[in-house]
Structure formats: C-alpha cells, structure tokens
Short mmCIF file of C-alpha atoms in Angstrom, two decimals:
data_model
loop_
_atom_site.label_atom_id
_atom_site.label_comp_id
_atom_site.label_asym_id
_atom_site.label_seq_id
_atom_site.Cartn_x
_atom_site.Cartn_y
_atom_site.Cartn_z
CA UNK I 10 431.33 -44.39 166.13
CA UNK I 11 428.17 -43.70 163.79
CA UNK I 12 426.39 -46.46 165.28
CA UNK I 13 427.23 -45.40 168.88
CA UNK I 14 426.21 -42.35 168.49
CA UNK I 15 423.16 -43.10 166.33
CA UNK I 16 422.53 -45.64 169.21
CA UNK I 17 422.56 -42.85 171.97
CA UNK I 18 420.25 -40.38 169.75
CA UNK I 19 417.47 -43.29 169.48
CA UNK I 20 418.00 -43.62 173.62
CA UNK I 21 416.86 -39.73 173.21
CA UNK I 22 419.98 -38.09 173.86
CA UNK I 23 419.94 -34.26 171.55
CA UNK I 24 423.71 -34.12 171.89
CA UNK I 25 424.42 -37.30 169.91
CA UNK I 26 421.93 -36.67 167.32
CA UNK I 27 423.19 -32.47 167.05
CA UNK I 28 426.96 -34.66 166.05
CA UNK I 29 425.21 -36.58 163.36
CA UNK I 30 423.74 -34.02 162.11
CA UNK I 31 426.93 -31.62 162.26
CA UNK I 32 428.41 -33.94 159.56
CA UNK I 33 426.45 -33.03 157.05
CA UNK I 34 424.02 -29.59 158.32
CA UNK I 35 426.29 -27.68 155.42
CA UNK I 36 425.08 -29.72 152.66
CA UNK I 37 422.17 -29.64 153.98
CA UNK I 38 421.94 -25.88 153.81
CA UNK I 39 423.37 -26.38 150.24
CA UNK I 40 420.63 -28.49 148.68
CA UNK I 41 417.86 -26.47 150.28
CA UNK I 42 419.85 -23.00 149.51
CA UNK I 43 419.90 -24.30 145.80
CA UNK I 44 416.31 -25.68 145.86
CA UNK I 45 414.54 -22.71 147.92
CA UNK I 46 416.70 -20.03 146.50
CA UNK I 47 417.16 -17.59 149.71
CA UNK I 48 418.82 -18.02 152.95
CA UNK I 49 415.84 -17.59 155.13
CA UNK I 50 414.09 -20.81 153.62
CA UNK I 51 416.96 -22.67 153.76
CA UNK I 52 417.77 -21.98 157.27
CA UNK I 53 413.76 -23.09 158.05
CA UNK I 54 414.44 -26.57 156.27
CA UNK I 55 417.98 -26.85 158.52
CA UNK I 56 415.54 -26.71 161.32
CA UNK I 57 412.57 -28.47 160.76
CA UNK I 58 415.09 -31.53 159.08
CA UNK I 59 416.46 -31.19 162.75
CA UNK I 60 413.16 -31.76 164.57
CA UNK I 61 412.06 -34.29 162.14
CA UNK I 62 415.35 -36.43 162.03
CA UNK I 63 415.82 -36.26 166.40
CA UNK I 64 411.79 -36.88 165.86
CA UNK I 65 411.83 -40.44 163.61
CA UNK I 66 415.88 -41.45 164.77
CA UNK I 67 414.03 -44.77 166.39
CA UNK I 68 412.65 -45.80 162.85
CA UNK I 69 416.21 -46.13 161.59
CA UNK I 70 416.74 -49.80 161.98
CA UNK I 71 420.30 -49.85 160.37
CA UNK I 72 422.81 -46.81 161.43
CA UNK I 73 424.64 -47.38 157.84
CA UNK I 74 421.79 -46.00 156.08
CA UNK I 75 421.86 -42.66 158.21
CA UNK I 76 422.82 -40.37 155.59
CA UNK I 77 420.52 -42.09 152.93
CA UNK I 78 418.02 -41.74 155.17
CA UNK I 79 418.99 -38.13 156.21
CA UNK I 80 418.89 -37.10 153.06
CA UNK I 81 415.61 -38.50 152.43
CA UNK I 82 413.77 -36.02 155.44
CA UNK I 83 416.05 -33.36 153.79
CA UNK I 84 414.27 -33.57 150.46
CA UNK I 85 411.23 -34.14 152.09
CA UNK I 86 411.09 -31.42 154.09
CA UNK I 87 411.99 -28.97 151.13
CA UNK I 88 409.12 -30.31 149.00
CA UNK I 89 406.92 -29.29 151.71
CA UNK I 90 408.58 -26.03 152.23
CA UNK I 91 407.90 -25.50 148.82
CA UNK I 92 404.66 -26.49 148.52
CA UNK I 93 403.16 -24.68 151.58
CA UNK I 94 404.45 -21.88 150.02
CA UNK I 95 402.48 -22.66 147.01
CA UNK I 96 405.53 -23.43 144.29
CA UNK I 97 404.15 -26.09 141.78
CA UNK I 98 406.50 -29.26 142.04
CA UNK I 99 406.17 -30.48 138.66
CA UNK I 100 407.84 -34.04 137.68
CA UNK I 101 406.66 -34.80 134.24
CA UNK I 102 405.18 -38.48 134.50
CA UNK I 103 406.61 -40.09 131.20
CA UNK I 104 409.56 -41.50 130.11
CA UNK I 105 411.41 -39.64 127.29
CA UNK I 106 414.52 -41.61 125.25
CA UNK I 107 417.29 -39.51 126.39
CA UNK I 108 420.24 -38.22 125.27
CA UNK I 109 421.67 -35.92 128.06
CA UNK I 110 423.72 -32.95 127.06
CA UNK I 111 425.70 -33.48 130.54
CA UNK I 112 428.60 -31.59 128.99
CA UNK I 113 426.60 -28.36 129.32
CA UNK I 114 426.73 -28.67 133.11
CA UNK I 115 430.26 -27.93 132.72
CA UNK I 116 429.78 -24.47 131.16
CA UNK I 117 427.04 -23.11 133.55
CA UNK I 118 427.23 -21.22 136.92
CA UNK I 119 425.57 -21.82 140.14
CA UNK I 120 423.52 -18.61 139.41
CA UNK I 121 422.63 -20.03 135.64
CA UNK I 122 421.27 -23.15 137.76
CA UNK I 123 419.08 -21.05 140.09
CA UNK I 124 417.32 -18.93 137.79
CA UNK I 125 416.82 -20.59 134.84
CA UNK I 126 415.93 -23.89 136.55
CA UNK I 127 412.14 -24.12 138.54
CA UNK I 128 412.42 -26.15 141.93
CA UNK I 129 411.74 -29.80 140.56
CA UNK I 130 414.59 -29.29 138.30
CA UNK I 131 416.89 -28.15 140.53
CA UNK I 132 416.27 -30.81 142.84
CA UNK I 133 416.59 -33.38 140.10
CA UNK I 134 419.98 -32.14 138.92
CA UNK I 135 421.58 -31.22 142.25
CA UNK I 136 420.85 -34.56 143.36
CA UNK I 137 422.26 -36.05 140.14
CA UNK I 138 425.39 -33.79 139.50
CA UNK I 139 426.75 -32.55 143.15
CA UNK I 140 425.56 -35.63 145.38
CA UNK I 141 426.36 -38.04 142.56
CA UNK I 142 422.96 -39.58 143.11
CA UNK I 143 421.77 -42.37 140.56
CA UNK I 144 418.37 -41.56 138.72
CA UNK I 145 416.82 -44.88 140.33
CA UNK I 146 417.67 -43.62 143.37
CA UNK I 147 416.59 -40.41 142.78
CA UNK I 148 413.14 -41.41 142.03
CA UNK I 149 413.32 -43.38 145.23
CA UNK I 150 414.08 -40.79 146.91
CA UNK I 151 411.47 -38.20 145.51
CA UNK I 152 408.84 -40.89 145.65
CA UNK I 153 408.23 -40.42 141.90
CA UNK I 154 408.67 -42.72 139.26
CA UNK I 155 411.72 -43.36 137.26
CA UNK I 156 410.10 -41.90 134.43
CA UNK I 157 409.60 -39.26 136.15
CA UNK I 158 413.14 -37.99 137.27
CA UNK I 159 414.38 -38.77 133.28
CA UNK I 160 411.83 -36.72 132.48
CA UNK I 161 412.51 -33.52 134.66
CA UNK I 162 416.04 -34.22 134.03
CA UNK I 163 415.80 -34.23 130.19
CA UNK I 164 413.49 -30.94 130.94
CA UNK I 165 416.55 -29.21 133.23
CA UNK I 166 419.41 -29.40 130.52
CA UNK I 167 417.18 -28.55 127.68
CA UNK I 168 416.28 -26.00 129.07
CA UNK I 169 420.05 -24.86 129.84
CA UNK I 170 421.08 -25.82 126.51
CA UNK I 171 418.43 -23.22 125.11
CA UNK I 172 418.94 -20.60 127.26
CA UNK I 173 422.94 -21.09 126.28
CA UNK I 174 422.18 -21.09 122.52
CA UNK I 175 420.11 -17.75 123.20
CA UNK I 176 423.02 -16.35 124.48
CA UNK I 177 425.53 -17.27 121.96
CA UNK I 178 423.24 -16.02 119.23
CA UNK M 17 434.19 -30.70 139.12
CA UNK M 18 431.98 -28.28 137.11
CA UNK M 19 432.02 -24.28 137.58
CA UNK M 20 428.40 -24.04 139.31
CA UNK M 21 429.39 -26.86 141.59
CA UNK M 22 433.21 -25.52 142.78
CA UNK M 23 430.48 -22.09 143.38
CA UNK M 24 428.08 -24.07 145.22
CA UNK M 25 431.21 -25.59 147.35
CA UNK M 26 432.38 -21.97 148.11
CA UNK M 27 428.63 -20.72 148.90
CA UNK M 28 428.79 -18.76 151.94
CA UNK M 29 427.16 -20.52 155.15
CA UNK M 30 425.31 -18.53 157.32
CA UNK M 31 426.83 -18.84 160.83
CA UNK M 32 423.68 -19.69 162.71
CA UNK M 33 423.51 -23.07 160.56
CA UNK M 34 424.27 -24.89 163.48
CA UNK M 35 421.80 -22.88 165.71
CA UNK M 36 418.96 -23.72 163.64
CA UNK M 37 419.82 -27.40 164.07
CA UNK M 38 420.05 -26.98 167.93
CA UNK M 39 416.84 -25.34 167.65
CA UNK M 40 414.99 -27.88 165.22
CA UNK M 41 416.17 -30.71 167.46
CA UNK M 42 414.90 -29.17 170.84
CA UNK M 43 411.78 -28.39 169.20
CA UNK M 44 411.64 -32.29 169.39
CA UNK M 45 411.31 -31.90 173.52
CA UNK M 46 409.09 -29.04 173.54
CA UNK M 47 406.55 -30.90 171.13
CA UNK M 48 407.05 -34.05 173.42
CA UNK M 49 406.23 -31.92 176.59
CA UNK M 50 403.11 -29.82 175.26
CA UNK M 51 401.63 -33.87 173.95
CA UNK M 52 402.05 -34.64 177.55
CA UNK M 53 399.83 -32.00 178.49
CA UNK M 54 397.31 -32.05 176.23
CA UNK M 55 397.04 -36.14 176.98
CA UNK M 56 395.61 -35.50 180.64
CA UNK M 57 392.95 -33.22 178.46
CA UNK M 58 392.46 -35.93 175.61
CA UNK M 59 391.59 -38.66 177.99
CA UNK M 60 389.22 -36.51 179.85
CA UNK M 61 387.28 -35.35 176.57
CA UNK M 62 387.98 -39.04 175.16
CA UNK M 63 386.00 -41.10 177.96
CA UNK M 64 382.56 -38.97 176.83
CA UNK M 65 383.58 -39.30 173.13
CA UNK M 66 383.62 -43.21 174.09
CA UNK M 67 380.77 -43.03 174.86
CA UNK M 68 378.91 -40.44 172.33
CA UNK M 69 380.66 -43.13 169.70
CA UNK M 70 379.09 -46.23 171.19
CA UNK M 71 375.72 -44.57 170.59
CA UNK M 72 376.05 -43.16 167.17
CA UNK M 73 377.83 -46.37 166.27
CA UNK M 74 374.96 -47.92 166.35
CA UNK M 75 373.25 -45.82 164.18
CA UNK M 76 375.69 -44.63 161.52
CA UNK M 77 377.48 -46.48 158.79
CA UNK M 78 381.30 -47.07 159.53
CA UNK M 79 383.79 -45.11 157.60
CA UNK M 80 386.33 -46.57 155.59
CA UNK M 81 389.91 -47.41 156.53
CA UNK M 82 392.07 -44.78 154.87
CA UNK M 83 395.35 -46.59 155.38
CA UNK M 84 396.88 -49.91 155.00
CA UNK M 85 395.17 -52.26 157.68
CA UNK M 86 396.63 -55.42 158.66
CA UNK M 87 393.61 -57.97 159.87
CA UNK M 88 394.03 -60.44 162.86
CA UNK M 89 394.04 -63.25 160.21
CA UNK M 90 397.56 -61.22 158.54
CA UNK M 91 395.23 -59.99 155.87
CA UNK M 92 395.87 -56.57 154.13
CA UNK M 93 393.19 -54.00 153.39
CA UNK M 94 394.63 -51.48 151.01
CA UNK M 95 391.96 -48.96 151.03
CA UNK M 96 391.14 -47.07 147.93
CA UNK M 97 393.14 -44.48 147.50
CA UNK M 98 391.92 -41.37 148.47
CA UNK M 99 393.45 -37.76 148.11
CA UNK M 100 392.92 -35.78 151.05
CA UNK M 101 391.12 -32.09 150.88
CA UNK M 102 395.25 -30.49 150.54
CA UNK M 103 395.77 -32.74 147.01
CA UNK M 104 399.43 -30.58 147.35
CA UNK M 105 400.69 -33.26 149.85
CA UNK M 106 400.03 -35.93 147.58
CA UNK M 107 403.38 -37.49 145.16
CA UNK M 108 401.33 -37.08 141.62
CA UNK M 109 401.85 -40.31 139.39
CA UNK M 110 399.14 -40.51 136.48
CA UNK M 111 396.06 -41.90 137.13
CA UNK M 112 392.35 -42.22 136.07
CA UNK M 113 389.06 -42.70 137.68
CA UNK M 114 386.98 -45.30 136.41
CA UNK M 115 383.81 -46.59 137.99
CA UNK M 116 384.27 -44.92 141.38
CA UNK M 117 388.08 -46.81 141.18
CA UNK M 118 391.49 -44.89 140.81
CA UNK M 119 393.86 -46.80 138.73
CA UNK M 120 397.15 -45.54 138.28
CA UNK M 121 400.44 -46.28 135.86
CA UNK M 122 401.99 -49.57 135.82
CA UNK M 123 405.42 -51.28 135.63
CA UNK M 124 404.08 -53.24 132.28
CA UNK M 125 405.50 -52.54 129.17
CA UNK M 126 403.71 -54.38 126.20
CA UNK M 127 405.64 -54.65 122.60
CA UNK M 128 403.13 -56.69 120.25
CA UNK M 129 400.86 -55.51 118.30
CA UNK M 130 398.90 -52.38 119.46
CA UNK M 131 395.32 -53.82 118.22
CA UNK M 132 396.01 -56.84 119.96
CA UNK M 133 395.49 -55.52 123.33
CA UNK M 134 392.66 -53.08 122.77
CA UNK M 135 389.27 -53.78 123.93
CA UNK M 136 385.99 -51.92 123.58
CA UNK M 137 386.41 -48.29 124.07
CA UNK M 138 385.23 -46.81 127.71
CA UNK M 139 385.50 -42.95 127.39
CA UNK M 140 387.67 -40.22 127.34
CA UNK M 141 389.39 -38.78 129.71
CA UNK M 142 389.34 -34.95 131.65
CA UNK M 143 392.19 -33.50 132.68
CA UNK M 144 390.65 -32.77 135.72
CA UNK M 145 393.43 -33.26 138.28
CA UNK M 146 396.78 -31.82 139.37
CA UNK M 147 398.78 -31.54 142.97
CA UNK M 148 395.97 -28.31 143.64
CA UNK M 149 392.80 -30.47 142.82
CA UNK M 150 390.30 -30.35 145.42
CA UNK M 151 389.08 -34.04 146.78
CA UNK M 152 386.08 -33.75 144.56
CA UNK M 153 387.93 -33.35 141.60
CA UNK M 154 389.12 -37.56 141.90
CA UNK M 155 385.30 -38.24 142.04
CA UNK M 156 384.55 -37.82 138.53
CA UNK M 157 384.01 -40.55 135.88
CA UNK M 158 387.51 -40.49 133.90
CA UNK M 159 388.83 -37.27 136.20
CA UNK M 160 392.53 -37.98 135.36
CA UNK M 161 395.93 -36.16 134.97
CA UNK M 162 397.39 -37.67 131.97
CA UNK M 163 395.76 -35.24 129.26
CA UNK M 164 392.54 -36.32 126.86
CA UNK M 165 393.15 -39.97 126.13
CA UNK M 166 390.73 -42.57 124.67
CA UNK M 167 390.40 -45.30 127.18
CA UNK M 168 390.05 -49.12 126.51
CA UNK M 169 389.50 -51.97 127.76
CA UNK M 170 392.13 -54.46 128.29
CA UNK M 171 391.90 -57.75 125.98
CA UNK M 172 391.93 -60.69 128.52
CA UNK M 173 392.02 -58.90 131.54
CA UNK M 174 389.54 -57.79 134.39
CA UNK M 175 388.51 -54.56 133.50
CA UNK M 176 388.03 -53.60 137.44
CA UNK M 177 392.24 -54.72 137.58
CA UNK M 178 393.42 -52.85 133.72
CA UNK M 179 391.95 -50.24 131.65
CA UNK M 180 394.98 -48.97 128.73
CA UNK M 181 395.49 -45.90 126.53
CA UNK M 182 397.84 -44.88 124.17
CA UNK M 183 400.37 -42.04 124.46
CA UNK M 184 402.80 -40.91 121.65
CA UNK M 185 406.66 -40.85 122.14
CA UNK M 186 408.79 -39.31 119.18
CA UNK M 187 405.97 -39.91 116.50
CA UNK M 188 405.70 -43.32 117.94
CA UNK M 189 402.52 -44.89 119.21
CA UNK M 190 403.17 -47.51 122.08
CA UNK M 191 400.25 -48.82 124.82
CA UNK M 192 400.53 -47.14 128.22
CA UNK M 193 398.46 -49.77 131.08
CA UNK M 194 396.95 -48.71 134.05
CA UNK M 195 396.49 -50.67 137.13
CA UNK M 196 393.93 -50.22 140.18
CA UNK M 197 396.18 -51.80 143.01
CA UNK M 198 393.84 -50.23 145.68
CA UNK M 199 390.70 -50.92 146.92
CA UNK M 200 391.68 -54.65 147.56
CA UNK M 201 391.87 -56.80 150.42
CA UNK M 202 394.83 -58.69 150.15
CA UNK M 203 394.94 -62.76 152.35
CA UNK M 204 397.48 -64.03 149.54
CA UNK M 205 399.68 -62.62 146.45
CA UNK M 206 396.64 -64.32 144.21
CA UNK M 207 394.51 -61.72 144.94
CA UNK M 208 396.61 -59.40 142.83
CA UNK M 209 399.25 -61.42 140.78
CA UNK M 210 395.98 -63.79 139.52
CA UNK M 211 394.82 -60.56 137.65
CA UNK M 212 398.39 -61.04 135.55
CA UNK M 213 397.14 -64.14 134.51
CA UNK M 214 400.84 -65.62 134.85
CA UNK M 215 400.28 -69.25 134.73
CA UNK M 216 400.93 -71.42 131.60
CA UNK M 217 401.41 -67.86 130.11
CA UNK M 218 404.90 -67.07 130.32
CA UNK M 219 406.96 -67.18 127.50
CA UNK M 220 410.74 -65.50 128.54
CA UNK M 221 412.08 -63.83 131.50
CA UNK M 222 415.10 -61.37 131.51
CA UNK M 223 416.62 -60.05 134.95
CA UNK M 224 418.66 -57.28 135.64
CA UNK M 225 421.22 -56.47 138.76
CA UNK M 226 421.04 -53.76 140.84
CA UNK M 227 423.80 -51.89 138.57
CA UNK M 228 422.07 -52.50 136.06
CA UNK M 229 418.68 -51.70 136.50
CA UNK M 230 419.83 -48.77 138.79
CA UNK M 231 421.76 -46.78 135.94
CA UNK M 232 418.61 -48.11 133.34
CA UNK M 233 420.85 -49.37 131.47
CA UNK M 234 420.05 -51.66 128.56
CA UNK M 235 421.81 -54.66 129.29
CA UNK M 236 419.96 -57.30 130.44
CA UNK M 237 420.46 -61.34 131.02
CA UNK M 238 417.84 -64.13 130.07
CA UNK M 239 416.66 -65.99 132.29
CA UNK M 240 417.06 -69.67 130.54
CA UNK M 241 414.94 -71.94 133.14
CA UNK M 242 411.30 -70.99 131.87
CA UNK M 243 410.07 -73.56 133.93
CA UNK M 244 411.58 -71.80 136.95
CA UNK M 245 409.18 -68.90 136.53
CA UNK M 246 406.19 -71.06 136.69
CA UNK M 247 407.11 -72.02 139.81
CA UNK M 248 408.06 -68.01 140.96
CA UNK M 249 404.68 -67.63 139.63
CA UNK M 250 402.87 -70.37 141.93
CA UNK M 251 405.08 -69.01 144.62
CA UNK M 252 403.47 -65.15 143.87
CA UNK M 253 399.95 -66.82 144.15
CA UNK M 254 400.61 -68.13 147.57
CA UNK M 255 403.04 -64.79 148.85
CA UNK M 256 402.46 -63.53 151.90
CA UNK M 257 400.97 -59.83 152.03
CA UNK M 258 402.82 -57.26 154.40
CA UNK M 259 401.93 -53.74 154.49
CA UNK M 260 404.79 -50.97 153.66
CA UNK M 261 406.71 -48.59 156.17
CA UNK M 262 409.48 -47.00 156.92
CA UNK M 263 412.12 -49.82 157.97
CA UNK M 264 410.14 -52.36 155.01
CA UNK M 265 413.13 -54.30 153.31
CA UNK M 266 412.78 -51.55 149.52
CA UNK M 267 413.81 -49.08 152.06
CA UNK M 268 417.03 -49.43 153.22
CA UNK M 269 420.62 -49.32 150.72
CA UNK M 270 421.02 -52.23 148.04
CA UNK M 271 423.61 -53.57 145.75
CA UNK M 272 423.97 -56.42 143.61
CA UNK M 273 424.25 -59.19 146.19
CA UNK M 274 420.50 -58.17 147.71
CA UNK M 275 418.83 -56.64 144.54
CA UNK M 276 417.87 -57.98 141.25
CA UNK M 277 414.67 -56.79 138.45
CA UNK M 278 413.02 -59.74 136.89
CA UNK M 279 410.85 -59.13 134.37
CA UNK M 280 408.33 -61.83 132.82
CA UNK M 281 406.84 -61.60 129.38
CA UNK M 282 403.47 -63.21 128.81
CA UNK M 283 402.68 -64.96 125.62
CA UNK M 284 399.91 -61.67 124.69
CA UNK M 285 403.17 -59.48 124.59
CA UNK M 286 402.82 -57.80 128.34
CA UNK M 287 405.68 -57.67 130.71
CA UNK M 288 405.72 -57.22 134.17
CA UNK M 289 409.29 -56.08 136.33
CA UNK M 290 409.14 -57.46 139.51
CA UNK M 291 411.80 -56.10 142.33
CA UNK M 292 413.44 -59.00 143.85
CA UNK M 293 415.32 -58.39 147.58
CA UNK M 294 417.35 -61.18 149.38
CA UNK M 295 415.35 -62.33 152.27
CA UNK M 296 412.27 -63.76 150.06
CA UNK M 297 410.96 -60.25 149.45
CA UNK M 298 408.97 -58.89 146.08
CA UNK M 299 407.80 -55.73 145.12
CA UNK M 300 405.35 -54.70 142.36
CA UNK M 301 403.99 -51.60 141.06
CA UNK M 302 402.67 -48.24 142.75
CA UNK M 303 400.96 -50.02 146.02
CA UNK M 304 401.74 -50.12 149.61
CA UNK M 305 401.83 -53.83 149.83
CA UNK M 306 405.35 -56.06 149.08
CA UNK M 307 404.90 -59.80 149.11
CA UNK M 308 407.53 -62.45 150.96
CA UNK M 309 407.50 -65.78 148.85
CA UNK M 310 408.11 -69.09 149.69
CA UNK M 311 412.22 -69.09 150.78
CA UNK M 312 413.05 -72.26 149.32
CA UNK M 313 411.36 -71.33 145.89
CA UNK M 314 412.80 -67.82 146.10
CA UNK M 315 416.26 -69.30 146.86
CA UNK M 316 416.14 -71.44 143.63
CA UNK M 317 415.07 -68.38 141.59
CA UNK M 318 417.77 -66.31 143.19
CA UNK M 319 420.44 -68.76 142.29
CA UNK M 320 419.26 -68.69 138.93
CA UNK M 321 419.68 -64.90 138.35
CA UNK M 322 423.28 -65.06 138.73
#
C-alpha cells in the first residue's frame, strides 16, 4: 500500500502523495507547533513540507524510508522557518560527558517545554522524548554532529532542572 | 508517557491542517507551470548570453566550481568550501581558516600524550564567525568559531591536511584535530586517507554495531586480525571516490546487518572512526565524498566485524 501509493505520487499524481502525507500532517503540525511556538508558523511549515515533499517524492529511492525521510524535510523546513525569521539556531559544537536528568521530563508541562526551552532545544528534545528518536540519528537528521545534539541536549534539561530548582526554592 | 507529552498528544489541531497540505502540494503544479513559462523567456535571453560568454570567456579567468564535480575520468573535485553571502543557511560545525583553507572538526580522537602531537605554534584564533557572518568574515587568517585557541601544527602530518588545538572538558585538557577535507580533487581514496598515514602504522582496531555506536554507547569489540586492517587500509588507498546526494547509501535507514563503526588507532596515539555500509561503502569525516572499496577486501573485513 505505501509503496503503491508512494509509486503513484513519484508518477506525479497530488492525490496519492495528499494520503501519505495525511498519515502523519498532525505530527507534523506537532513538532513545528512545539518548535515555532504559534499556530500561524506551524501551519506555514505544514505547507511548504507539502510542496517540498510532492516537490523531491522522485528522489526517494526506497518507499520504506518515507517517514524518515518525511521527517527529515519537516525539520528542515522549520530550521529555515526559523532562521528567515532571524531566530539563532544554536547547537553547541562539543561533546560534554553526560549524565541526563531524563527523570525531570516527567515532571514538566508542554508549556514548561515551550518557554523555557529556545528552538534548538526544543527540537533536540522533541525529537528525542516524543518521536523516540536516537541521538545518532538525531544528529543525522539535523545535519550536526553528534557532539552537537549531546550537547544541546545536556543544555535543554539543565536548563529545566534549574528553572525547577528555582521554583521549589 | 510524560505530562508535557500526553499535553502535546491532546494539543488542539487547527482544522485547516489538511488544507494547508492541499495547498503546499498544489503549489508544486503552479511552480511547475510558471518554470514552463519563464523557459520560452530563458532560452531566448540564453542564446545572446551564449554568446556574450564565448567572448568574455576568452578574456576572463574561470570561476571556481562551488559544488561537488564529478570529472569524465570519475574524478571528484570537492571545491573549497565556501559560505555563501546568507552564512544563516549554512549547518555551523567548528572550523578555522588557515592559509586561505577552511579546515573543520574531525572524527579523530587522540589519547597519548598531549606534547606528543604538538608542533610549532601557528597563531591564534578570532572568533570571527557565527551562522550571521558575512562571506568576508571566512576570509581572514584564523577567522574561526571555536573561541581564542592557540593553534599548532600537527607532529607528522601535512600541515595543509591537520592543524590541532586544545579545548578543556571538566578541568581536563584533551587535543581537538582539525581537518581541511575540501579544496581537493579526489581520482582515488589516497588522495585523502594517505594524509592518515595508515600504513605500517596501525596498532589496534575496535568496531562497533549500529546499536552500538547509534546509542554511543561504550561497548565496543576488538578487532583481533591487525593484519586485516592493513589490507582495509590498501583497500582505502585505491577506493573509489563518489560524490554525496540525496539517495547516497549513509542516507537511507540502517541496522546492524548493513552498519558497523571501525575505528583504527595509529601507533602516534590518533584514531580515526570510519562508517562502514554493506555494499563496499565508507564514510569519513565532515566531506561530501564516501568511498566504495574493493568488494572482496571489504567482504573479508565485514566478516571479521562480527
């Protein structure tokens, strides 16, 4: 069925790519909801990963990897959202030893996430915590190095971890 | 599941979501449509540009490649790497200028002594450069984005291939290496991996699995044919060059039975990861070029890592 219909969007038919995308346009929303932080920009990065999936389909050679590769344009297209509106994507280039405090993502809300968090971070740790994503993989996906996504994610949950020991105090 | 996530789960979509799709994905048409149009006017305007180019041509120097070129003879040209006016488009790793060169970080780790490695010192570095730098900024002699670091040369290596400086992690000082894997035309892997000096040098080799090096974890297996890796090594020197793109081999889903990390430690104490993928393929470092070795060779080293 994927492949079918991957298949038929490469041969340039809209339909078959609009039931691809269908699968997975509400996490899509999600991640760029999260990442952006208003409705408006996330709506713009549901369209414009539209247009530039139905744009590239052809270059997926294997229809297995679709939602890898969705995914992929999805982050993409955020970075760039972000970055033509002039938001500094900072992933911190060296490797810090780590020892996550993962338990703390247990005790924070979605709104904790969204303000306390800058865009890189968010990324980093939606990625990691809601779509399960390995760090290697991360990095792959961000283009940055591995070093890289440790580092923003050691940033993100000491960061939360501060912010939580404010509050207590 | 944690609280922020069962919120995210119950985040209100907006009921156009679907609309916006419809409407990203017939933008696709439009686009296609309007090209169409303007191609009737491009090949109007491009027959007397044709011609305006044949005669400055002749007269002007020829500007330099600013992407991966393959050659009629299956050489690569990776140019040297440029960042374009809007730096913001550009995935920041660390790197220096040196002599007119960009070199950037590497995938060696070294673990002897830190004096060892250190040759005469070049400069300092400015901390000229982030995503907002203008083009200019990657001119300068030791422009860079890593902070103020001392930079040295590399004992044993071509300076125009390493430069190193050291960075400080928990109160501990450890040798950071940078690499310039642009600016190079490419016919065989020796044009890069002889810079590693790998032969006769190689002391131990570890290798990890896709789990493994995936999830960083620390577990890793030696590699107990040392011999083996002489022969990988030979087999890098004679690799076949092919430029990166979207459906290269790195690119698509991997899992133990098409991925494996082998890294190979040099007698001086440097190591080197290389990315290994079923098929013959080998990846090193921040470059657009992956290598395809020698499948019988490959094969052999493949069965070892098991």
């Amino acid at each position: 069925m994927l492949e079918e219909l991957v298949r038929r969007a490469q041969n340039g038919e809209e339909e078959a790519l609009l039931q691809l995308f269908q699968r997975y346009e509400t996490r899509i929303y999600r991640i760029a909801y999260v990442c952006t932080g208003n409705e408006h920009d996330a709506l713009d990065v549901v369209q414009e990963a539209a247009y530039r999936a139905f744009k590239n389909i052809r270059s997926l050679t294997d229809p297995s990897y679709f939602k890898r590769w969705l995914l992929k344009i999805v982050l993409t297209t955020t970075l760039d959202l972000l970055r033509k509106k002039q938001v500094t994507i900072e992933f911190e280039d060296f490797q810090i030893e780590e020892t996550y405090e993962e338990q703390l993502m247990l005790e924070i809300s979605l709104r904790d996430v969204m303000d306390q968090l800058n865009e890189a971070e968010k990324m980093v740790v939606f990625l990691k915590y809601y779509e399960k994503v390995s760090l290697q993989d991360i990095a792959q996906l961000l283009n940055i190095s591995l070093g890289s996504a440790k580092t923003t994610l050691y940033r993100a949950l000491t960061k939360v971890r501060k912010w939580k020991d404010e509050i207590n105090d | 599941m944690t609280k922020w996530q069962r919120e995210l789960d119950q985040l209100d979509i907006p009921k156009n979501v679907h609309e916006r799709a419809i409407a990203g994905v017939k933008q696709v048409r439009k686009k296609r449509r309007a090209v169409w149009m303007q191609i009737v006017a491009v090949i109007v305007v491009l027959c007397v540009v044709i011609v305006a180019i044949k005669f400055l041509n002749e007269q002007s120097v020829e500007s330099p490649a600013k992407q991966v070129t393959t050659e009629g003879n299956g050489m690569i040209h990776v140019p040297a790497m440029q960042i374009p006016d809007d730096a913001s488009t550009v995935d920041m790793i660390g790197l220096v200028v040196y002599n007119g060169h960009i070199y950037t970080q590497s995938d060696v780790t070294y673990t002897g002594p830190l004096r060892a490695l250190q040759g005469e010192k070049l400069g300092t570095t400015k901390n000229l450069m982030d995503e907002w730098s203008s083009a200019s900024a990657y001119e300068k002699q030791f422009a860079s984005n890593i902070g103020k670091k001392s930079i040295y040369r590399v004992k044993g290596y071509d300076i125009d291939f390493r430069l190193m400086f050291y960075s400080e992690l928990e109160g501990k000082k450890r040798a950071e290496i940078f690499e310039r894997l642009n600016d190079l035309t490419i016919a065989t892997g020796a044009d890069v991996f002889k810079h590693f000096r790998l032969k006769d040098n190689i002391v131990s080799a570890t290798w990890q699995n896709h789990v493994e090096w995936n999830e960083t974890s620390k577990t890793v297996h030696l590699v107990k044919d040392v011999a083996a890796m002489e022969r990988f090594a030979s087999a890098l020197y004679s690799a076949t060059p092919h430029s990166r793109n979207d459906n290269e081999p790195l690119a698509m889903e991997h899992n133990n039975s098409t991925f494996k990390a082998l890294t190979i430690k040099l007698k001086d104490g440097t190591a080197m990861t290389f990315k290994l993928l079923k098929g013959g393929y080998v990846y090193y470092g921040f470059t657009d070029v992956y290598f395809e070795i020698d499948k019988k060779t490959f094969n052999d080293i493949w069965n070892l890592l098991q």
